[in-house]
Short mmCIF file of C-alpha atoms in Angstrom, two decimals:
data_model
loop_
_atom_site.label_atom_id
_atom_site.label_comp_id
_atom_site.label_asym_id
_atom_site.label_seq_id
_atom_site.Cartn_x
_atom_site.Cartn_y
_atom_site.Cartn_z
CA UNK A 1 86.38 57.88 -10.39
CA UNK A 2 86.99 56.16 -13.69
CA UNK A 3 86.04 52.52 -13.67
CA UNK A 4 89.35 51.50 -15.22
CA UNK A 5 91.39 53.11 -12.43
CA UNK A 6 91.30 50.17 -10.01
CA UNK A 7 92.81 47.51 -12.29
CA UNK A 8 95.36 50.09 -13.37
CA UNK A 9 96.36 50.75 -9.77
CA UNK A 10 96.59 47.02 -9.08
CA UNK A 11 98.80 46.54 -12.12
CA UNK A 12 101.12 49.36 -11.09
CA UNK A 13 101.46 48.08 -7.53
CA UNK A 14 102.03 44.54 -8.73
CA UNK A 15 104.64 45.72 -11.22
CA UNK A 16 106.50 47.58 -8.48
CA UNK A 17 106.36 44.61 -6.12
CA UNK A 18 107.83 42.09 -8.53
CA UNK A 19 110.17 44.20 -10.65
CA UNK A 20 113.77 44.67 -9.62
CA UNK A 21 114.77 46.64 -12.69
CA UNK A 22 115.71 50.25 -11.83
CA UNK A 23 114.46 51.65 -15.16
CA UNK A 24 111.12 49.98 -14.65
CA UNK A 25 110.92 51.49 -11.16
CA UNK A 26 111.64 54.96 -12.54
CA UNK A 27 108.94 54.59 -15.18
CA UNK A 28 106.56 53.32 -12.54
CA UNK A 29 107.30 56.26 -10.23
CA UNK A 30 106.54 58.71 -13.05
CA UNK A 31 103.34 56.82 -13.84
CA UNK A 32 102.12 56.93 -10.25
CA UNK A 33 102.89 60.65 -9.99
CA UNK A 34 100.97 61.33 -13.19
CA UNK A 35 98.12 59.17 -11.96
CA UNK A 36 97.86 61.05 -8.67
CA UNK A 37 97.85 64.39 -10.43
CA UNK A 38 95.51 63.68 -13.31
CA UNK A 39 93.18 60.85 -12.33
CA UNK A 40 92.45 61.24 -8.63
CA UNK A 41 90.11 64.13 -7.79
CA UNK A 42 90.96 66.91 -5.37
CA UNK A 43 89.48 66.91 -1.89
CA UNK A 44 86.10 68.62 -1.75
CA UNK A 45 82.98 68.02 0.34
CA UNK A 46 79.63 69.67 0.89
CA UNK A 47 78.23 70.68 4.25
CA UNK A 48 75.33 68.25 3.97
CA UNK A 49 77.71 65.31 3.89
CA UNK A 50 80.06 66.72 6.49
CA UNK A 51 77.24 66.91 9.02
CA UNK A 52 75.92 63.39 8.47
CA UNK A 53 76.55 61.38 11.63
CA UNK A 54 77.14 58.08 9.88
CA UNK A 55 79.66 59.47 7.42
CA UNK A 56 83.37 59.11 8.09
CA UNK A 57 84.04 62.82 7.65
CA UNK A 58 87.46 62.72 9.24
CA UNK A 59 88.46 60.25 6.57
CA UNK A 60 87.71 62.92 3.99
CA UNK A 61 90.20 65.17 5.71
CA UNK A 62 92.84 62.50 5.19
CA UNK A 63 92.67 62.91 1.41
CA UNK A 64 96.38 63.34 0.97
CA UNK A 65 98.73 61.87 -1.61
CA UNK A 66 98.02 58.37 -0.35
CA UNK A 67 96.18 56.51 -3.12
CA UNK A 68 94.01 54.37 -0.85
CA UNK A 69 92.94 57.33 1.32
CA UNK A 70 92.09 59.50 -1.66
CA UNK A 71 90.01 56.83 -3.39
CA UNK A 72 88.12 55.67 -0.32
CA UNK A 73 87.66 59.16 1.14
CA UNK A 74 86.50 60.90 -2.03
CA UNK A 75 85.28 58.38 -4.56
CA UNK A 76 83.24 56.25 -2.13
CA UNK A 77 81.98 58.94 0.24
CA UNK A 78 78.53 59.19 -1.34
CA UNK A 79 78.05 55.47 -0.71
CA UNK A 80 78.71 55.96 3.02
CA UNK A 81 81.98 54.07 2.78
CA UNK A 82 83.80 53.93 6.11
CA UNK A 83 87.57 53.84 5.86
CA UNK A 84 88.71 50.56 7.45
CA UNK A 85 85.17 50.15 8.81
CA UNK A 86 85.46 52.91 11.43
CA UNK A 87 82.98 55.70 12.12
CA UNK A 88 84.07 59.33 12.07
CA UNK A 89 84.43 59.54 15.86
CA UNK A 90 87.32 57.05 15.60
CA UNK A 91 89.34 59.62 13.64
CA UNK A 92 90.91 62.64 15.31
CA UNK A 93 91.07 65.91 13.39
CA UNK A 94 93.28 68.69 14.69
CA UNK A 95 94.32 72.21 13.75
CA UNK A 96 97.74 73.26 15.04
CA UNK A 97 97.55 70.41 17.54
CA UNK A 98 94.12 71.45 18.88
CA UNK A 99 91.48 68.75 18.61
CA UNK A 100 88.50 69.68 16.43
CA UNK A 101 86.30 66.67 17.26
CA UNK A 102 83.08 67.84 18.88
CA UNK A 103 83.11 66.86 22.59
CA UNK A 104 79.40 65.96 22.44
CA UNK A 105 79.15 64.10 19.13
CA UNK A 106 82.72 62.85 18.85
CA UNK A 107 83.17 63.72 15.20
CA UNK A 108 84.74 66.68 13.46
CA UNK A 109 82.45 69.08 11.58
CA UNK A 110 84.33 70.30 8.53
CA UNK A 111 81.85 73.13 7.91
CA UNK A 112 83.34 75.02 10.89
CA UNK A 113 86.23 76.00 8.61
CA UNK A 114 84.68 75.14 5.24
CA UNK A 115 85.87 77.08 2.22
CA UNK A 116 89.38 77.73 3.57
CA UNK A 117 90.96 75.31 1.12
CA UNK A 118 94.20 77.24 0.77
CA UNK A 119 94.71 77.27 4.55
CA UNK A 120 93.80 73.68 5.38
CA UNK A 121 95.54 71.91 2.52
CA UNK A 122 98.60 70.89 4.57
CA UNK A 123 97.56 68.08 6.94
CA UNK A 124 99.85 65.62 8.64
CA UNK A 125 98.11 62.28 8.16
CA UNK A 126 98.53 59.12 10.24
CA UNK A 127 96.35 56.13 9.38
CA UNK A 128 95.38 53.71 12.13
CA UNK A 129 97.06 53.45 15.53
CA UNK A 130 100.31 55.19 14.81
CA UNK A 131 102.88 57.34 16.52
CA UNK A 132 102.26 61.07 16.30
CA UNK A 133 103.92 64.25 17.48
CA UNK A 134 100.66 65.90 18.60
CA UNK A 135 98.36 63.26 20.11
CA UNK A 136 97.90 59.60 20.94
CA UNK A 137 95.40 59.38 18.08
CA UNK A 138 92.34 57.28 17.49
CA UNK A 139 92.11 53.75 16.12
CA UNK A 140 91.10 55.19 12.76
CA UNK A 141 93.96 57.66 12.58
CA UNK A 142 94.59 61.37 12.88
CA UNK A 143 94.79 64.39 10.62
CA UNK A 144 96.59 67.46 11.96
CA UNK A 145 96.10 70.55 9.81
CA UNK A 146 99.00 73.00 9.89
CA UNK A 147 97.38 76.45 9.81
CA UNK A 148 100.45 78.48 10.76
CA UNK A 149 100.84 81.64 8.65
CA UNK A 150 104.30 80.47 7.59
CA UNK A 151 102.89 77.17 6.28
CA UNK A 152 100.83 78.91 3.60
CA UNK A 153 102.49 79.34 0.23
CA UNK A 154 103.93 82.83 -0.21
CA UNK A 155 102.11 85.02 -2.71
CA UNK A 156 98.60 86.03 -3.71
CA UNK A 157 95.91 83.85 -5.20
CA UNK A 158 92.44 84.57 -6.54
CA UNK A 159 90.24 81.79 -7.84
CA UNK A 160 86.66 81.47 -9.03
CA UNK A 161 84.73 78.26 -9.55
CA UNK A 162 81.38 77.56 -11.15
CA UNK A 163 79.79 74.30 -10.05
CA UNK A 164 76.61 72.23 -10.09
CA UNK A 165 76.93 71.19 -6.45
CA UNK A 166 75.23 72.56 -3.33
CA UNK A 167 76.57 75.97 -4.36
CA UNK A 168 76.83 77.46 -7.85
CA UNK A 169 79.61 80.01 -7.39
CA UNK A 170 82.76 80.12 -5.30
CA UNK A 171 85.26 82.94 -4.97
CA UNK A 172 88.48 82.49 -2.96
CA UNK A 173 91.19 85.05 -2.18
CA UNK A 174 94.41 84.24 -0.30
CA UNK A 175 97.52 86.31 0.41
CA UNK A 176 100.59 85.23 2.39
CA UNK A 177 103.76 87.24 2.93
CA UNK A 178 105.90 84.41 4.24
CA UNK A 179 108.52 85.23 6.86
CA UNK A 180 109.69 88.76 6.06
CA UNK A 181 112.97 90.40 6.93
CA UNK A 182 111.51 91.97 10.07
CA UNK A 183 110.60 88.51 11.41
CA UNK A 184 106.90 88.94 10.72
CA UNK A 185 104.60 86.72 8.63
CA UNK A 186 101.02 87.61 7.76
CA UNK A 187 98.45 85.45 5.98
CA UNK A 188 94.90 86.28 4.95
CA UNK A 189 92.29 84.14 3.27
CA UNK A 190 88.59 84.41 2.54
CA UNK A 191 85.98 82.78 0.38
CA UNK A 192 82.31 83.05 -0.52
CA UNK A 193 80.12 80.25 -1.80
CA UNK A 194 76.64 81.01 -3.06
CA UNK A 195 73.62 79.54 -4.82
CA UNK A 196 70.14 80.99 -4.99
CA UNK A 197 69.14 77.38 -5.59
CA UNK A 198 71.42 74.35 -5.72
CA UNK A 199 71.00 71.33 -7.95
CA UNK A 200 68.27 70.14 -5.55
CA UNK A 201 65.07 72.21 -5.77
CA UNK A 202 64.36 74.45 -2.78
CA UNK A 203 67.92 74.36 -1.46
CA UNK A 204 69.99 77.53 -1.24
CA UNK A 205 73.52 78.28 -0.08
CA UNK A 206 75.16 81.39 1.33
CA UNK A 207 78.47 80.76 3.09
CA UNK A 208 81.46 82.96 3.77
CA UNK A 209 84.73 82.02 5.43
CA UNK A 210 87.68 83.96 6.75
CA UNK A 211 91.16 83.39 8.12
CA UNK A 212 93.83 85.69 9.48
CA UNK A 213 97.17 84.66 10.89
CA UNK A 214 100.13 86.64 12.20
CA UNK A 215 103.42 85.10 13.26
CA UNK A 216 106.35 86.91 14.85
CA UNK A 217 109.83 85.44 15.14
CA UNK A 218 111.30 86.83 18.35
CA UNK A 219 114.66 85.11 18.00
CA UNK A 220 116.12 81.83 16.80
CA UNK A 221 114.43 79.94 19.63
CA UNK A 222 111.05 81.63 20.15
CA UNK A 223 108.19 82.39 17.78
CA UNK A 224 104.65 83.43 18.64
CA UNK A 225 101.60 83.34 16.41
CA UNK A 226 97.92 84.10 16.49
CA UNK A 227 95.24 82.86 14.11
CA UNK A 228 91.48 83.30 13.82
CA UNK A 229 89.10 81.57 11.45
CA UNK A 230 85.41 80.96 10.92
CA UNK A 231 82.75 80.19 8.35
CA UNK A 232 79.33 81.86 8.80
CA UNK A 233 76.91 79.73 6.82
CA UNK A 234 73.21 79.79 6.03
CA UNK A 235 71.71 77.17 3.74
CA UNK A 236 68.50 75.35 2.90
CA UNK A 237 68.73 71.59 3.34
CA UNK A 238 67.70 68.73 1.10
CA UNK A 239 65.79 65.75 2.41
CA UNK A 240 65.40 62.10 1.56
CA UNK A 241 62.06 60.53 0.61
CA UNK A 242 60.48 57.22 -0.30
CA UNK A 243 61.10 55.81 -3.76
CA UNK A 244 57.41 56.32 -4.50
CA UNK A 245 57.84 60.08 -4.07
CA UNK A 246 60.78 60.13 -6.49
CA UNK A 247 58.85 58.08 -9.06
CA UNK A 248 55.70 60.22 -8.86
CA UNK A 249 57.58 63.53 -8.99
CA UNK A 250 59.67 62.30 -11.89
CA UNK A 251 63.01 63.27 -10.38
CA UNK A 252 65.58 61.73 -8.05
CA UNK A 253 66.15 65.21 -6.61
CA UNK A 254 62.70 65.59 -5.07
CA UNK A 255 63.01 67.63 -1.87
CA UNK A 256 60.08 67.54 0.62
CA UNK A 257 61.40 70.41 2.75
CA UNK A 258 60.23 73.37 0.68
CA UNK A 259 57.03 74.98 -0.59
CA UNK A 260 55.83 78.19 -2.23
CA UNK A 261 55.06 81.23 -0.08
CA UNK A 262 54.03 84.44 -1.86
CA UNK A 263 55.41 82.99 -5.08
CA UNK A 264 58.85 82.29 -3.59
CA UNK A 265 60.36 78.96 -2.58
CA UNK A 266 60.71 78.69 1.20
CA UNK A 267 62.68 75.90 2.86
CA UNK A 268 61.53 74.62 6.27
CA UNK A 269 64.95 73.17 7.11
CA UNK A 270 67.49 75.99 7.29
CA UNK A 271 70.92 75.66 8.88
CA UNK A 272 72.41 78.81 10.39
CA UNK A 273 75.88 78.30 11.86
CA UNK A 274 79.01 80.18 12.82
CA UNK A 275 81.63 78.80 15.25
CA UNK A 276 84.83 80.87 14.97
CA UNK A 277 88.01 79.67 16.65
CA UNK A 278 91.02 81.68 17.82
CA UNK A 279 94.48 80.39 18.81
CA UNK A 280 97.54 81.95 20.41
CA UNK A 281 100.60 79.74 19.94
CA UNK A 282 104.18 79.76 21.18
CA UNK A 283 106.83 77.77 19.31
CA UNK A 284 110.00 77.09 21.29
CA UNK A 285 113.01 75.46 19.71
CA UNK A 286 114.70 74.54 22.96
CA UNK A 287 117.59 72.79 21.27
CA UNK A 288 118.52 71.13 18.01
CA UNK A 289 116.73 67.97 19.14
CA UNK A 290 113.80 69.34 21.19
CA UNK A 291 110.78 71.47 20.24
CA UNK A 292 107.97 72.61 22.54
CA UNK A 293 104.71 73.98 21.16
CA UNK A 294 102.11 75.56 23.44
CA UNK A 295 98.85 77.33 22.78
CA UNK A 296 95.71 78.91 24.18
CA UNK A 297 92.54 78.41 22.17
CA UNK A 298 88.99 79.74 22.33
CA UNK A 299 85.90 78.98 20.29
CA UNK A 300 82.29 80.07 20.59
CA UNK A 301 79.29 80.51 18.33
CA UNK A 302 76.09 78.86 17.29
CA UNK A 303 74.63 76.05 15.25
CA UNK A 304 70.90 76.20 14.53
CA UNK A 305 68.63 74.09 12.37
CA UNK A 306 64.96 74.80 11.80
CA UNK A 307 62.17 72.32 11.10
CA UNK A 308 58.39 72.05 11.12
CA UNK A 309 56.48 71.02 14.24
CA UNK A 310 52.77 70.75 14.96
CA UNK A 311 50.23 70.11 17.74
CA UNK A 312 46.64 68.91 17.47
CA UNK A 313 46.86 69.16 13.68
CA UNK A 314 47.50 67.12 10.56
CA UNK A 315 51.07 66.25 9.67
CA UNK A 316 52.42 69.12 7.52
CA UNK A 317 55.08 67.03 5.77
CA UNK A 318 54.04 66.59 2.12
CA UNK A 319 55.54 63.09 1.85
CA UNK A 320 53.80 61.71 4.96
CA UNK A 321 52.80 58.15 4.11
CA UNK A 322 49.04 58.86 4.37
CA UNK A 323 49.39 61.52 1.66
CA UNK A 324 50.89 59.05 -0.82
CA UNK A 325 48.74 57.14 -3.34
CA UNK A 326 50.02 53.74 -2.19
CA UNK A 327 48.20 54.13 1.15
CA UNK A 328 44.84 53.98 -0.69
CA UNK A 329 45.76 51.58 -3.48
CA UNK A 330 43.83 48.61 -2.03
CA UNK A 331 40.84 50.24 -0.29
CA UNK A 332 40.07 53.50 -2.09
CA UNK A 333 40.72 53.50 -5.82
CA UNK A 334 39.21 56.96 -6.31
CA UNK A 335 41.51 58.58 -3.76
CA UNK A 336 44.40 56.57 -5.18
CA UNK A 337 43.79 57.94 -8.66
CA UNK A 338 43.32 61.49 -7.36
CA UNK A 339 46.56 61.50 -5.38
CA UNK A 340 48.49 59.89 -8.23
CA UNK A 341 47.32 62.64 -10.58
CA UNK A 342 48.13 65.43 -8.09
CA UNK A 343 51.57 64.08 -7.24
CA UNK A 344 52.42 63.64 -10.91
CA UNK A 345 51.04 66.88 -12.36
CA UNK A 346 50.79 69.43 -9.53
CA UNK A 347 54.15 70.55 -8.14
CA UNK A 348 52.60 72.62 -5.32
CA UNK A 349 50.65 69.59 -4.08
CA UNK A 350 53.78 67.57 -3.35
CA UNK A 351 55.52 70.41 -1.48
CA UNK A 352 54.96 72.17 1.86
CA UNK A 353 51.68 74.12 1.76
CA UNK A 354 52.67 77.25 3.67
CA UNK A 355 49.33 78.99 3.04
CA UNK A 356 47.44 76.09 4.66
CA UNK A 357 49.71 76.17 7.70
CA UNK A 358 49.23 79.92 8.19
CA UNK A 359 45.47 79.66 7.71
CA UNK A 360 45.32 76.84 10.24
CA UNK A 361 46.92 79.14 12.81
CA UNK A 362 44.75 82.17 11.94
CA UNK A 363 41.51 80.21 12.41
CA UNK A 364 42.45 78.37 15.59
CA UNK A 365 40.58 80.31 18.31
CA UNK A 366 41.55 78.73 21.61
CA UNK A 367 40.66 79.34 25.25
CA UNK A 368 43.08 78.61 28.07
CA UNK A 369 41.26 78.03 31.34
CA UNK A 370 42.77 79.31 34.59
CA UNK A 371 45.52 81.00 32.60
CA UNK A 372 47.15 82.85 35.50
CA UNK A 373 46.13 80.56 38.37
CA UNK A 374 43.32 82.85 39.56
CA UNK A 375 40.52 81.11 37.69
CA UNK A 376 40.36 83.55 34.76
CA UNK A 377 40.53 82.37 31.16
CA UNK A 378 42.44 83.67 28.17
CA UNK A 379 41.14 83.46 24.59
CA UNK A 380 43.13 84.03 21.41
CA UNK A 381 44.65 82.46 18.32
CA UNK A 382 46.91 79.52 19.16
CA UNK A 383 49.40 78.16 16.65
CA UNK A 384 48.91 74.62 15.44
CA UNK A 385 52.00 74.79 13.26
CA UNK A 386 55.38 76.27 14.12
CA UNK A 387 58.83 76.51 12.62
CA UNK A 388 61.15 75.55 15.45
CA UNK A 389 64.90 75.78 15.69
CA UNK A 390 67.07 73.49 17.77
CA UNK A 391 70.28 75.17 18.80
CA UNK A 392 73.71 74.18 19.95
CA UNK A 393 75.64 77.22 21.20
CA UNK A 394 78.98 75.89 22.50
CA UNK A 395 81.90 77.62 24.15
CA UNK A 396 85.32 75.97 24.30
CA UNK A 397 88.42 77.32 25.99
CA UNK A 398 91.64 75.46 26.64
CA UNK A 399 95.40 75.19 26.80
CA UNK A 400 97.64 72.58 25.25
CA UNK A 401 101.36 71.97 25.12
CA UNK A 402 103.47 69.20 23.66
CA UNK A 403 107.13 68.45 23.28
CA UNK A 404 109.07 66.38 20.79
CA UNK A 405 112.65 65.32 21.30
CA UNK A 406 115.11 63.09 19.52
CA UNK A 407 116.79 60.72 21.96
CA UNK A 408 118.96 58.92 19.43
CA UNK A 409 119.12 58.16 15.74
CA UNK A 410 116.46 55.48 16.22
CA UNK A 411 114.40 56.79 19.13
CA UNK A 412 112.10 59.80 19.53
CA UNK A 413 109.89 60.82 22.45
CA UNK A 414 106.72 62.91 22.45
CA UNK A 415 104.42 64.05 25.23
CA UNK A 416 102.05 66.78 26.19
CA UNK A 417 99.07 68.06 28.12
CA UNK A 418 95.67 69.37 27.09
CA UNK A 419 93.31 71.15 29.51
CA UNK A 420 89.96 72.39 28.25
CA UNK A 421 86.52 73.50 29.41
CA UNK A 422 83.47 72.99 27.24
CA UNK A 423 80.00 74.39 27.78
CA UNK A 424 77.00 73.88 25.53
#
C-alpha cells in the first residue's frame, strides 16, 4: 500500500461529506472508482497466513469493493491486524449458504478452496452484526461466496502468473457456459501453484485445485445444481526464529525447519491436506416475493502436518537456545566464538542435521525387558528421533434450507434451518 494513499482517501471522503456541488460529486465518484481499480491490491493470501490461528482470515475474504475492508484485510494482514479488533472465529464464511468455519477451531481455512479465484470472487459481504439472507452472522460479519455455476462469468479464461511468494508459478483455467438454451449451465475451473523452493529457503509448494458445477433449470420455479471443489496441497513450511538467528545467518528469511539429506534440502514441517466438499442445491422461486434455497452437503478428507520429535536424546532443532552463541557469551568464550563462527559461515551447521539424526537411531541398541509379558526380553535398534505427523481427518455431512420473502416495501423476512453431523 502506498504511504500517500491514506491522506488521499481522507481528503476524498472529506470532500464528499462537505461538498454539495453535483459536478464535484461526479468528479469524486470517478476518482474513487479509479482509486479502487488502480491503487488497492487484489485479494490474495498464502496458505501459511490462512492457517495462522491469530490471523483474521475471514476478514481477508471480505476484500470487496469496500475501501476500509480492502485496506485492513490486505494491506495490514502481515502485521496481524484484526478488523474491528475481532479474531477470525467472530467472522462467518459461507459457500452457497453452507458455513465453512471449522467446527473445532471456529475459523475458516481458506486453503480448503485455495486457488479457485475465478469461482470465489463473488462474495456477499456484511460487516458487523447485520441482517443477512443466509445466516444470523457473527459479531465480526459474514462473507457468503456464491459458487453457483451461473454466477461465474460466461466464457473461457486462461491465466499464468509468476511470483516471488510462497509459490513461483500459477496456472489457472476456467470455463463457464452460462445458462444455455437447454436450461443447462456448466462451469469448470482448475489451477496449479508450484515452487521447488519459495522465497524462504527450504520451503516448497505443490498445490492443485479443482471445481466443477452443473446447474439445470427445470422450469421457471425450480432449479437444481451440484458443485464439487477441492485443493490438494503439499508444501514445506517456514518457521520463525530468534533475532539472534537472523543476525548470525545474515538473512531475515532464515528457516530452521530444513536441512540437507543426500545433497537435497529436506523440510521437517510438511503440510499435506485435501478436504473436498460437494453440494446438491435446490433453488425454488415460490413466488415473486419468496425464494427458498435448500441443499445437502458433504465434506471429507485429511489435514496432516509433520514435525520432529525425540526421546532420550538431544534437541534436534538447530535454533534451540543452547545451540546459540549467546548461551555461552558470559561463561565460555571459546564455545561462544566457535558457535558464532559456525553460525555465520557454515550453512549446514545452522540447519537440521539429518545425518546425525539417522546415525543416532542406527547406533541406539536397546533392550526391552518383559516385552510380551512372559519375562522374555527383546533387543534391537530403537529410534531416538522420529518425524511425526499429527492428523485431522474430518467428515461433515448436513442439510440446510432458508427462505427469504418480501412482506412489504419496507419489510423483509428471512429464516432457515441447518442440521449437520461432524466427526473428526
